[in-house]
Coordinates of C-alpha atoms in Angstrom, one line a residue:
Chain X
M1 CA -0.1 0.3 -0.3
V2 CA 2.9 2.8 1.3
R3 CA 4.8 1.3 -1.8
G4 CA 1.5 1.9 -3.9
N5 CA 1.2 5.4 -2.8
L6 CA 5.0 6.2 -3.2
L7 CA 4.8 4.8 -6.8
A8 CA 1.6 7.0 -7.5
G9 CA 4.0 10.0 -6.2
S10 CA 6.6 9.5 -7.8
L11 CA 4.7 9.5 -11.3
V12 CA 3.2 12.4 -10.4
A13 CA 6.1 13.8 -9.6
L14 CA 7.5 12.2 -12.9
M15 CA 4.9 13.4 -15.1
A16 CA 5.1 17.2 -13.7
C17 CA 8.9 17.0 -14.7
S18 CA 8.2 15.9 -17.9
G19 CA 5.9 18.1 -18.5
A20 CA 8.3 21.0 -17.4
L21 CA 11.1 20.0 -19.1
A22 CA 9.2 20.8 -22.1
L23 CA 8.1 24.2 -21.2
D24 CA 11.2 25.0 -19.3
R25 CA 13.5 25.9 -21.8
P26 CA 15.6 28.5 -21.4
D27 CA 14.7 31.4 -24.2
L28 CA 18.1 31.8 -26.4
W29 CA 16.7 34.1 -29.1
P30 CA 18.1 37.3 -27.7
G31 CA 21.8 35.8 -27.8
L32 CA 21.3 34.2 -30.7
A33 CA 20.2 37.6 -32.4
K34 CA 22.7 39.4 -31.2
D35 CA 25.5 37.0 -31.9
I36 CA 24.3 36.1 -35.4
F37 CA 23.3 39.6 -36.5
A38 CA 25.6 42.3 -34.9
S39 CA 22.5 43.5 -32.6
K40 CA 20.5 44.9 -35.8
A41 CA 17.1 45.5 -34.9
I42 CA 15.1 42.8 -36.2
S43 CA 11.2 43.3 -36.9
K44 CA 8.4 40.7 -36.5
D45 CA 6.6 40.8 -39.4
A46 CA 5.3 38.3 -42.1
D47 CA 5.8 40.6 -45.3
I48 CA 8.9 39.7 -46.7
A49 CA 9.1 35.7 -45.9
T50 CA 7.8 32.8 -44.2
L51 CA 8.7 29.7 -43.2
E52 CA 7.1 26.7 -43.5
A53 CA 8.2 23.6 -40.5
P54 CA 6.4 20.8 -39.3
A55 CA 4.5 21.3 -35.8
R56 CA 6.3 17.9 -34.7
A57 CA 9.9 16.7 -36.4
E58 CA 8.8 13.3 -37.4
D59 CA 12.8 11.9 -38.1
A60 CA 15.0 14.1 -35.8
A61 CA 17.9 14.0 -38.5
I62 CA 15.6 15.1 -41.8
V63 CA 13.0 17.8 -40.6
P64 CA 12.5 19.2 -44.1
M65 CA 11.9 23.5 -43.4
T66 CA 11.0 25.6 -46.7
I67 CA 11.4 29.2 -46.6
N68 CA 8.8 31.7 -48.9
L69 CA 9.9 35.0 -49.8
A70 CA 6.5 36.5 -49.7
K71 CA 6.7 39.1 -51.5
P72 CA 9.4 38.6 -54.5
A73 CA 9.3 42.2 -56.1
T74 CA 10.3 42.8 -52.4
Q75 CA 14.3 41.6 -53.3
V76 CA 15.7 39.3 -50.4
R77 CA 19.0 39.6 -50.5
K78 CA 20.0 37.0 -47.6
A79 CA 17.7 34.3 -45.9
T80 CA 19.2 33.0 -42.8
L81 CA 17.5 29.7 -40.6
V82 CA 18.3 29.3 -37.0
I83 CA 17.7 26.4 -35.0
D84 CA 17.5 27.8 -31.6
Q85 CA 18.3 25.1 -29.7
N86 CA 20.8 22.8 -31.8
P87 CA 24.2 22.7 -30.8
A88 CA 24.8 24.9 -33.6
P89 CA 21.6 27.0 -34.2
M90 CA 23.1 29.0 -37.7
A91 CA 21.4 26.7 -39.4
A92 CA 22.1 28.1 -43.3
S93 CA 22.2 31.0 -44.7
F94 CA 21.1 31.7 -48.2
T95 CA 22.6 34.7 -50.3
I96 CA 19.5 35.2 -53.1
G97 CA 20.7 35.7 -56.3
A98 CA 19.5 39.3 -57.7
N99 CA 18.4 37.9 -61.0
S100 CA 17.5 34.4 -60.0
G101 CA 14.0 34.4 -59.7
L102 CA 13.7 32.6 -56.5
T103 CA 10.9 32.5 -54.6
Q104 CA 11.0 28.9 -52.3
I105 CA 13.5 27.2 -51.2
S106 CA 13.8 24.3 -49.3
T107 CA 16.1 22.0 -46.9
R108 CA 16.6 19.9 -44.9
V109 CA 17.9 20.1 -41.2
R110 CA 18.5 18.2 -37.3
V111 CA 16.4 19.0 -34.9
N112 CA 17.9 18.0 -31.3
D113 CA 15.3 19.4 -28.7
Y114 CA 11.6 21.6 -28.7
T115 CA 12.9 24.6 -30.3
E116 CA 12.1 27.9 -31.6
V117 CA 13.2 28.1 -35.5
H118 CA 13.8 31.6 -36.7
L119 CA 13.8 32.6 -40.1
V120 CA 16.0 36.0 -40.2
S121 CA 15.5 37.9 -43.5
E122 CA 17.7 40.9 -45.0
T123 CA 16.2 42.9 -47.9
T124 CA 18.3 45.2 -50.5
D125 CA 17.6 48.3 -47.7
G126 CA 19.8 46.3 -45.3
S127 CA 16.8 46.2 -43.1
L128 CA 16.2 42.5 -41.0
H129 CA 12.9 40.9 -41.1
M130 CA 11.8 38.2 -38.7
V131 CA 9.6 35.2 -38.2
E132 CA 9.6 32.0 -35.7
R133 CA 7.7 28.5 -35.3
F134 CA 7.9 26.0 -32.4
V135 CA 9.4 22.9 -33.8
K136 CA 8.4 19.3 -31.6
A137 CA 11.5 17.1 -30.8
A138 CA 11.3 14.2 -32.2
G139 CA 10.0 11.2 -30.2
G140 CA 11.5 7.7 -29.7
C141 CA 14.7 6.2 -30.5
S142 CA 14.9 9.0 -33.6
A143 CA 18.7 10.9 -33.1
P144 CA 19.8 13.8 -35.5
S145 CA 22.6 11.9 -36.5
V146 CA 24.0 10.1 -39.5
K147 CA 22.2 7.1 -40.6
S148 CA 24.6 5.3 -42.3
L149 CA 28.5 6.4 -41.9
D150 CA 30.1 3.9 -44.0
E151 CA 27.8 4.8 -46.8
A152 CA 28.0 8.1 -46.5
N153 CA 31.6 8.3 -46.0
A154 CA 31.9 5.7 -49.4
N155 CA 29.7 8.1 -51.9
I156 CA 30.8 11.5 -50.8
G157 CA 30.3 14.2 -53.3
Q158 CA 28.4 12.2 -55.5
M159 CA 25.3 14.5 -56.6
K160 CA 22.0 14.4 -58.2
F161 CA 20.0 17.2 -60.4
R162 CA 16.5 17.0 -61.6
T163 CA 13.8 19.5 -62.1
I164 CA 10.4 19.7 -60.9
A165 CA 7.4 19.6 -63.3
A166 CA 5.8 22.5 -61.3
S167 CA 2.2 23.4 -61.6
D168 CA 1.3 27.1 -60.4
L169 CA 5.0 29.1 -59.9
G170 CA 3.9 32.8 -60.4
D171 CA 5.5 32.6 -63.5
A172 CA 5.2 31.0 -67.1
R173 CA 9.0 31.1 -67.0
R174 CA 10.1 29.7 -63.3
R175 CA 11.1 26.5 -62.6
E176 CA 11.1 24.0 -60.1
A177 CA 14.7 22.0 -59.4
Q178 CA 16.6 19.9 -57.0
I179 CA 20.0 19.8 -55.6
M180 CA 21.5 16.7 -53.7
I181 CA 25.1 16.2 -52.5
R182 CA 26.1 13.2 -51.0
H183 CA 27.7 14.2 -47.3
P184 CA 28.0 12.7 -43.9
N185 CA 27.3 16.3 -43.0
N186 CA 28.9 15.2 -39.3
S187 CA 28.7 17.1 -36.2
G188 CA 31.8 14.6 -35.4
L189 CA 32.5 13.4 -31.6
Q190 CA 34.9 14.4 -29.3
M191 CA 36.7 11.9 -27.5
D192 CA 33.7 9.9 -26.0
Q193 CA 34.7 8.5 -22.7
V194 CA 32.4 5.3 -22.6
T195 CA 33.7 4.4 -26.2
R196 CA 37.3 6.2 -26.4
L197 CA 36.3 6.9 -29.6
Y198 CA 36.9 10.4 -31.8
I199 CA 34.9 11.0 -35.3
P200 CA 36.3 14.0 -36.7
A201 CA 33.6 16.7 -38.0
R202 CA 33.6 17.1 -41.6
Y203 CA 30.7 18.8 -43.3
I204 CA 29.6 20.5 -46.0
D205 CA 30.2 24.8 -45.3
Q206 CA 29.4 26.1 -48.7
V207 CA 26.8 25.3 -51.8
K208 CA 27.2 27.9 -54.9
V209 CA 24.8 27.1 -57.8
T210 CA 24.9 29.5 -60.5
Q211 CA 23.2 29.3 -64.2
G212 CA 26.4 31.1 -66.3
D213 CA 26.8 34.1 -64.2
D214 CA 24.4 34.8 -62.7
L215 CA 24.0 33.6 -58.7
I216 CA 21.3 31.5 -58.0
F217 CA 21.9 30.9 -54.5
Q218 CA 24.7 30.3 -52.1
M219 CA 24.6 28.8 -48.9
E220 CA 26.7 29.4 -45.8
G221 CA 25.6 26.0 -44.2
G222 CA 26.7 24.5 -40.7
I223 CA 25.9 20.6 -39.0
S224 CA 22.2 21.5 -38.6
I225 CA 21.6 21.3 -42.5
S226 CA 21.2 16.9 -42.7
E227 CA 23.1 14.6 -44.1
D228 CA 23.5 14.4 -48.0
P229 CA 22.4 17.8 -48.1
N230 CA 19.2 18.8 -50.2
F231 CA 17.9 21.8 -51.8
R232 CA 14.7 22.6 -53.5
F233 CA 14.5 26.0 -54.7
T234 CA 12.7 28.0 -58.3
F235 CA 14.2 30.1 -60.3
V236 CA 13.9 31.6 -63.8
P237 CA 16.1 30.8 -66.7
N238 CA 18.5 33.3 -67.8
G239 CA 19.1 31.9 -71.1
S240 CA 22.3 29.9 -69.7
K241 CA 21.9 26.0 -70.9
T242 CA 23.6 24.4 -67.7
I243 CA 23.0 25.0 -64.0
T244 CA 26.8 25.2 -62.5
V245 CA 27.0 23.2 -58.8
E246 CA 29.9 23.9 -56.2
A247 CA 29.9 22.5 -52.8
H248 CA 32.8 23.2 -50.8
D249 CA 33.0 21.1 -47.0
T250 CA 35.1 21.7 -44.0
D251 CA 37.9 19.1 -45.4
G252 CA 38.9 21.9 -47.9
K253 CA 37.5 19.3 -50.7
V254 CA 35.2 20.8 -53.5
W255 CA 32.8 19.5 -55.8
R256 CA 31.9 20.4 -58.9
S257 CA 29.1 19.3 -61.2
Q258 CA 26.9 21.2 -64.7
F259 CA 23.6 20.4 -65.0
P260 CA 21.3 20.5 -68.2
I261 CA 18.8 22.8 -67.8
E262 CA 15.5 21.1 -69.8
G263 CA 14.3 23.6 -72.2
A264 CA 16.8 25.9 -72.7
S265 CA 16.9 28.6 -74.9
Chain W
M1 CA -5.5 -16.0 31.4
T2 CA -3.4 -13.2 32.5
T3 CA -3.5 -9.7 30.1
F4 CA 0.4 -11.1 30.1
Q5 CA -0.5 -14.1 28.9
S6 CA -2.8 -13.4 26.4
S7 CA -0.9 -10.3 25.0
V8 CA 2.1 -13.0 24.3
R9 CA 0.3 -15.1 22.8
L10 CA -1.2 -12.4 20.4
M11 CA 2.3 -11.2 19.7
L12 CA 3.2 -15.1 19.0
R13 CA 0.2 -15.4 17.0
C14 CA 1.1 -12.0 14.7
I15 CA 4.4 -13.2 14.9
V16 CA 3.3 -16.5 12.8
I17 CA 1.5 -14.7 10.4
A18 CA 3.3 -12.5 9.4
F19 CA 6.2 -14.6 8.9
V20 CA 3.6 -17.0 6.7
I21 CA 2.8 -13.8 4.9
F22 CA 6.3 -13.0 4.5
I23 CA 6.9 -16.8 3.3
H24 CA 4.1 -17.0 1.1
D25 CA 4.9 -12.9 -0.6
N26 CA 8.7 -14.4 -1.5
A27 CA 6.8 -17.2 -3.4
K28 CA 4.9 -15.2 -4.8
A29 CA 7.4 -12.8 -5.5
R30 CA 9.6 -15.7 -7.0
D31 CA 6.5 -16.9 -8.6
A32 CA 6.7 -12.8 -10.3
N33 CA 10.5 -13.2 -11.0
A34 CA 10.0 -16.6 -13.2
A35 CA 6.8 -15.2 -14.7
F36 CA 8.4 -12.1 -16.3
V37 CA 9.8 -14.4 -18.7
R38 CA 8.2 -17.9 -21.2
E39 CA 10.3 -20.9 -21.8
I40 CA 10.0 -20.7 -25.4
A41 CA 12.3 -24.0 -26.2
P42 CA 14.1 -26.1 -23.6
G43 CA 16.9 -23.5 -22.2
V44 CA 15.3 -20.9 -24.2
Y45 CA 13.6 -18.1 -21.6
A46 CA 11.8 -14.6 -23.9
H47 CA 9.8 -11.9 -22.1
Q48 CA 7.8 -10.1 -24.4
G49 CA 7.3 -5.7 -23.8
A50 CA 4.4 -3.7 -24.1
V51 CA 3.6 -2.0 -27.6
A52 CA 4.0 0.5 -26.7
L53 CA 5.7 4.2 -26.3
M54 CA 8.5 4.2 -23.5
N55 CA 6.8 6.0 -20.6
A56 CA 6.9 6.4 -16.6
E57 CA 3.8 4.3 -16.7
N58 CA 5.9 1.1 -18.7
R59 CA 9.1 1.7 -16.9
G60 CA 10.6 1.0 -20.9
D61 CA 9.6 -2.4 -21.3
I62 CA 8.7 -2.1 -24.8
A63 CA 11.0 -4.5 -26.1
N64 CA 11.3 -7.7 -26.1
I65 CA 14.3 -9.4 -24.3
G66 CA 15.3 -12.9 -23.3
F67 CA 18.4 -15.7 -22.5
V68 CA 19.4 -19.1 -23.4
V69 CA 21.1 -21.4 -21.0
G70 CA 23.9 -23.5 -21.7
E71 CA 25.8 -26.4 -20.4
K72 CA 28.3 -24.0 -18.5
C73 CA 26.7 -20.7 -18.6
V74 CA 23.9 -18.0 -20.0
A75 CA 23.8 -15.6 -22.9
V76 CA 21.5 -12.8 -22.5
I77 CA 19.7 -10.9 -25.4
D78 CA 19.1 -7.6 -24.5
A79 CA 18.6 -5.4 -21.5
G80 CA 15.3 -3.6 -21.7
G81 CA 14.5 0.0 -21.5
S82 CA 15.4 0.8 -18.1
L83 CA 17.6 -0.8 -15.2
E84 CA 14.6 -1.7 -13.3
V85 CA 13.5 -3.7 -16.4
G86 CA 17.5 -5.2 -16.8
R87 CA 16.8 -6.4 -13.0
A88 CA 13.7 -7.5 -13.2
L89 CA 15.4 -10.0 -16.2
L90 CA 18.2 -10.9 -14.2
A91 CA 15.9 -11.8 -11.5
A92 CA 13.5 -13.6 -13.4
L93 CA 16.9 -15.6 -14.5
R94 CA 18.4 -16.0 -11.2
Q95 CA 15.2 -18.1 -10.5
I96 CA 15.8 -20.6 -13.3
T97 CA 19.5 -21.0 -13.1
D98 CA 22.6 -20.3 -10.9
K99 CA 24.6 -20.8 -13.7
P100 CA 27.2 -17.3 -14.9
I101 CA 26.5 -14.4 -17.3
C102 CA 29.0 -15.1 -19.6
F103 CA 27.9 -12.7 -22.7
V104 CA 25.3 -10.1 -23.0
V105 CA 24.2 -9.4 -26.8
N106 CA 23.0 -6.2 -27.0
T107 CA 21.3 -6.2 -30.8
H108 CA 21.5 -2.7 -31.8
V109 CA 21.7 1.2 -30.2
H110 CA 17.9 1.5 -29.3
P111 CA 17.5 2.9 -25.4
D112 CA 14.5 0.2 -25.0
H113 CA 17.1 -2.5 -26.0
I114 CA 19.9 -1.6 -24.0
F115 CA 19.3 1.2 -21.2
G116 CA 19.2 -2.6 -19.0
D117 CA 22.6 -3.2 -19.4
G118 CA 24.0 -1.8 -16.4
A119 CA 21.9 -4.7 -14.4
F120 CA 24.6 -7.2 -16.3
V121 CA 27.9 -5.1 -15.3
A122 CA 29.8 -7.5 -13.6
P123 CA 32.6 -9.4 -13.6
G124 CA 33.0 -11.9 -15.8
V125 CA 30.7 -10.4 -18.5
T126 CA 31.1 -10.2 -21.9
F127 CA 29.0 -7.6 -23.9
V128 CA 28.9 -8.6 -27.5
G129 CA 27.4 -5.8 -30.4
H130 CA 27.7 -5.0 -34.5
K131 CA 31.1 -4.4 -35.0
N132 CA 29.4 -0.9 -35.1
L133 CA 27.8 -0.6 -32.3
P134 CA 30.6 1.5 -30.0
R135 CA 30.7 4.2 -32.8
A136 CA 26.7 4.5 -32.4
L137 CA 26.7 4.4 -28.6
A138 CA 29.9 7.1 -28.7
Q139 CA 27.1 9.1 -31.4
R140 CA 23.5 8.6 -29.3
G141 CA 24.2 8.0 -26.0
A142 CA 24.8 10.7 -24.4
F143 CA 21.9 12.1 -26.6
Y144 CA 19.0 9.2 -25.4
K145 CA 19.6 9.6 -21.7
K146 CA 18.6 13.3 -22.5
S147 CA 15.9 13.1 -25.1
F148 CA 14.2 10.0 -23.1
R149 CA 13.9 11.9 -19.5
P150 CA 11.0 13.8 -20.7
M151 CA 9.3 10.4 -21.3
I152 CA 10.8 8.1 -18.7
G153 CA 12.1 10.6 -16.1
A154 CA 15.2 9.4 -13.7
L155 CA 15.1 6.2 -15.2
A156 CA 17.1 7.4 -18.5
D157 CA 19.5 9.3 -15.8
E158 CA 20.0 6.1 -13.6
A159 CA 21.1 4.2 -17.4
V160 CA 24.6 3.1 -18.1
I161 CA 26.3 3.0 -21.4
V162 CA 28.0 0.0 -22.1
T163 CA 30.2 -0.5 -24.8
P164 CA 30.9 -4.4 -26.2
T165 CA 34.2 -5.9 -25.8
L166 CA 33.0 -8.2 -28.3
T167 CA 32.3 -7.0 -31.7
V168 CA 31.2 -8.9 -34.9
D169 CA 32.4 -8.1 -38.5
G170 CA 29.6 -11.1 -40.0
E171 CA 29.7 -14.2 -37.9
R172 CA 30.9 -15.1 -34.5
T173 CA 29.9 -18.5 -32.5
L174 CA 29.4 -18.0 -28.3
D175 CA 30.0 -20.8 -26.8
L176 CA 27.9 -21.5 -23.7
G177 CA 29.3 -25.2 -23.0
G178 CA 27.4 -28.0 -25.1
R179 CA 25.3 -24.5 -26.8
A180 CA 26.4 -22.2 -29.4
L181 CA 24.9 -19.1 -30.3
T182 CA 25.3 -17.8 -33.8
V183 CA 25.9 -13.5 -33.6
R184 CA 25.5 -12.3 -37.2
S185 CA 25.8 -8.8 -38.3
W186 CA 24.0 -6.9 -40.7
R187 CA 24.0 -4.5 -43.7
T188 CA 22.2 -0.9 -42.8
A189 CA 19.0 -2.1 -42.5
H190 CA 16.6 -0.9 -39.3
T191 CA 19.9 0.8 -37.7
D192 CA 23.6 0.6 -39.2
N193 CA 24.0 -1.6 -36.2
D194 CA 22.0 -4.7 -36.2
V195 CA 22.6 -8.2 -35.5
S196 CA 20.5 -11.5 -34.8
V197 CA 21.2 -14.3 -32.5
F198 CA 20.5 -18.1 -33.4
D199 CA 21.0 -20.9 -31.0
T200 CA 21.1 -23.4 -33.0
A201 CA 20.1 -26.1 -30.7
S202 CA 16.5 -25.4 -30.2
G203 CA 16.3 -23.6 -33.9
V204 CA 15.4 -20.6 -32.3
I205 CA 16.3 -16.5 -33.5
F206 CA 16.0 -13.7 -31.4
T207 CA 16.4 -11.1 -34.1
G208 CA 16.3 -7.7 -32.5
D209 CA 14.7 -5.0 -34.3
L210 CA 15.3 -7.0 -37.6
V211 CA 11.7 -8.0 -37.3
F212 CA 8.5 -6.2 -36.0
L213 CA 5.0 -7.5 -34.7
R214 CA 2.2 -5.4 -34.7
H215 CA 4.5 -2.7 -33.5
T216 CA 4.6 -0.5 -36.7
P217 CA 8.4 -1.5 -38.4
V218 CA 10.4 1.2 -38.1
V219 CA 13.4 2.4 -40.3
D220 CA 16.6 4.4 -39.1
G221 CA 18.8 2.8 -41.4
S222 CA 18.1 2.0 -44.9
L223 CA 14.8 1.2 -46.1
L224 CA 16.1 -0.8 -49.1
G225 CA 18.9 -2.1 -46.6
F226 CA 15.7 -3.8 -44.4
L227 CA 14.0 -4.8 -47.6
S228 CA 17.6 -6.7 -48.3
V229 CA 18.0 -8.2 -45.2
V230 CA 14.6 -9.6 -44.6
G231 CA 14.7 -11.6 -47.9
D232 CA 18.9 -12.8 -46.5
L233 CA 16.4 -13.9 -42.8
E234 CA 13.9 -15.9 -44.4
K235 CA 16.5 -18.3 -45.6
I236 CA 17.8 -18.5 -41.9
P237 CA 17.0 -22.1 -40.7
A238 CA 15.4 -21.7 -37.8
K239 CA 12.1 -22.8 -36.3
L240 CA 10.6 -19.7 -34.1
A241 CA 11.5 -16.3 -33.5
V242 CA 11.9 -14.0 -31.1
P243 CA 11.0 -10.5 -32.8
G244 CA 12.3 -7.0 -31.5
H245 CA 8.6 -6.3 -30.7
G246 CA 5.5 -8.2 -30.4
P247 CA 4.4 -11.6 -29.6
I248 CA 7.3 -14.0 -29.0
G249 CA 7.8 -18.0 -30.0
V250 CA 6.3 -17.4 -33.2
D251 CA 6.6 -19.6 -36.4
W252 CA 9.7 -18.6 -38.9
P253 CA 9.9 -17.5 -41.2
A254 CA 6.3 -16.7 -41.8
A255 CA 7.0 -13.9 -38.7
L256 CA 8.8 -12.0 -41.2
Q257 CA 5.5 -12.2 -43.8
A258 CA 3.4 -8.7 -42.2
E259 CA 6.9 -6.5 -42.1
K260 CA 8.0 -7.3 -45.4
T261 CA 4.7 -6.2 -46.6
Y262 CA 4.9 -3.4 -45.3
L263 CA 8.6 -2.8 -46.5
E264 CA 7.7 -3.2 -49.8
T265 CA 4.0 -1.0 -49.6
L266 CA 6.1 1.9 -48.2
T267 CA 9.1 1.3 -51.4
K268 CA 6.4 1.6 -54.3
D269 CA 4.6 4.2 -51.9
L270 CA 7.2 6.7 -52.5
R271 CA 9.6 5.4 -55.4
R272 CA 6.0 7.1 -57.0
L273 CA 5.8 10.0 -55.2
V274 CA 9.2 10.7 -55.3
K275 CA 9.1 10.3 -59.5
S276 CA 5.6 12.4 -59.1
G277 CA 7.8 15.5 -57.1
E278 CA 5.6 15.7 -54.6
R279 CA 7.2 17.4 -51.6
V280 CA 8.9 15.2 -49.0
D281 CA 6.2 16.8 -46.0
R282 CA 3.7 15.6 -48.0
A283 CA 4.8 12.4 -48.7
A284 CA 5.8 11.4 -45.3
Q285 CA 1.4 12.0 -44.7
E286 CA 0.8 9.7 -47.7
A287 CA 3.0 7.1 -48.2
A288 CA 2.0 3.2 -46.9
Q289 CA -1.5 4.6 -45.3
S290 CA -2.8 1.2 -47.1
E291 CA -1.1 -0.4 -44.1
K292 CA -2.5 1.8 -41.2
S293 CA -4.7 -0.7 -39.8
K294 CA -2.7 -3.6 -39.3
W295 CA -0.3 -2.3 -37.0
S296 CA 0.4 0.1 -33.7
L297 CA 2.1 2.8 -33.1
F298 CA 1.4 3.7 -36.8
D299 CA 0.9 6.8 -36.9
D300 CA 3.8 7.6 -34.5
Y301 CA 6.6 5.6 -36.9
N302 CA 5.0 5.6 -40.3
P303 CA 6.3 9.3 -40.7
R304 CA 9.0 8.9 -39.9
N305 CA 9.6 5.8 -41.7
A306 CA 8.7 7.7 -44.8
T307 CA 10.8 10.5 -44.1
A308 CA 13.8 9.1 -44.0
G309 CA 13.1 6.3 -47.0
F310 CA 11.8 9.8 -48.8
A311 CA 15.6 10.8 -48.7
E312 CA 17.4 7.3 -49.6
L313 CA 14.4 6.7 -52.1
E314 CA 15.5 10.3 -54.1
W315 CA 18.6 9.0 -55.1
E316 CA 17.7 5.9 -57.2

């Protein structure tokens, strides 16, 4: 009886604790905003860009994020994705080419914990605009790490490009395309106390996508981008016959590939 | 009779009753301990975990675990999802045999199979796992202890991450004295560190999470790898299986069929969605919905499997 009560008591305490754990995370945003954006004023408005993020991460290692430039006419120079509670919060910063016609870009990120995700857009006038989403951590045995390190390393640098037959992109000339790069994008591991293992960090820190001399987008990223970095984006062909993708990783390795633009004039 | 005499008598009577209750409770506890496992073949014992997510009520007891008794010693196969579960398995084992435990095989890195390891750490006990298990534990062990705290509280804190000292790359035979267990490492499937344990004497195979029954299969490694491994598993001449989740002591290879159908359906649907240019988040909601009625925890795991599977199949 006493034991039963104790058990019930500890269960109640436990549940109270678990609720608190999910809610009582410190608000890291003020510090992050200051560090990443050099204390510049950031207005909270969804007029410039919006962010699509799932309410709950299904797989902690692959959480889709989609940035929509709400007013393509208002030129967005840079869109930065910050995952507050991740070990490396600055997930990716996209520089948008002035003549790209890019209105949407999606990628996949790792989400370690219950977290706010911030999208900060910088317009050509230099002002900063922010939207935020809350993402619940994936449950169960899901982990924000590489699923198969051996396979990822074996195919490192392989690239794939495809155009997607899209429906309405707001402009008959606009296309949708996807770039995939094989890379473990590994956060690495300091000497592990239990296993004595050490795994060096190795990840893609820059991807540049161009058509001819025109930039479509350039990404500076870190370990919050999922393994096999994946970018799906819209653009308006500028007449070039090919798209060039150049990826650079922290080991100084560069991979460069060219892909034909279907139906390029 | 004086008051004193009656008091003594009453006291004695209470002591006798207390003693009887004690004996009775002890016997009950012993039966309860032993009942924690079921002998599915001579010398092969398994415990069936709940088909559920790990939480405070089930104390992390959601995976199937067990042990095999040889002439010389005992091998434990998975230790359960908390130290408490590991201790319950150990208590059951000790009701059945006094032989020493020489091996603890961890079938893969997931918390519901390894958080109980600490109950078995002792001199003479060798922990066994896939060649990739030490790396997976290093990458995920600390994360799991933290990420499971909201679900199982202090049980996550007290879990001990034990790194195997005997790792398997291919096949390895564990000698229990007059009884040999074959531990086999697999290519990336459920995870990149799955092993199965086959007891030739009884024909029982402990599959770890390479086989799911009732509980929606979980793909945390490779969808195509998982399908390929299911094909290879079918060829193993086992009679009965202890899957990672769901009923234990089930017919082999019939136990593989439901999972195979699920993985094939998921693959087929995802290939179609990739081809049509669907976005990964939409695909995760659509794929394999025809399988939904057959499985528990479908909404917890299917969108996740579909997300990872989509990212994998995009490379085809």
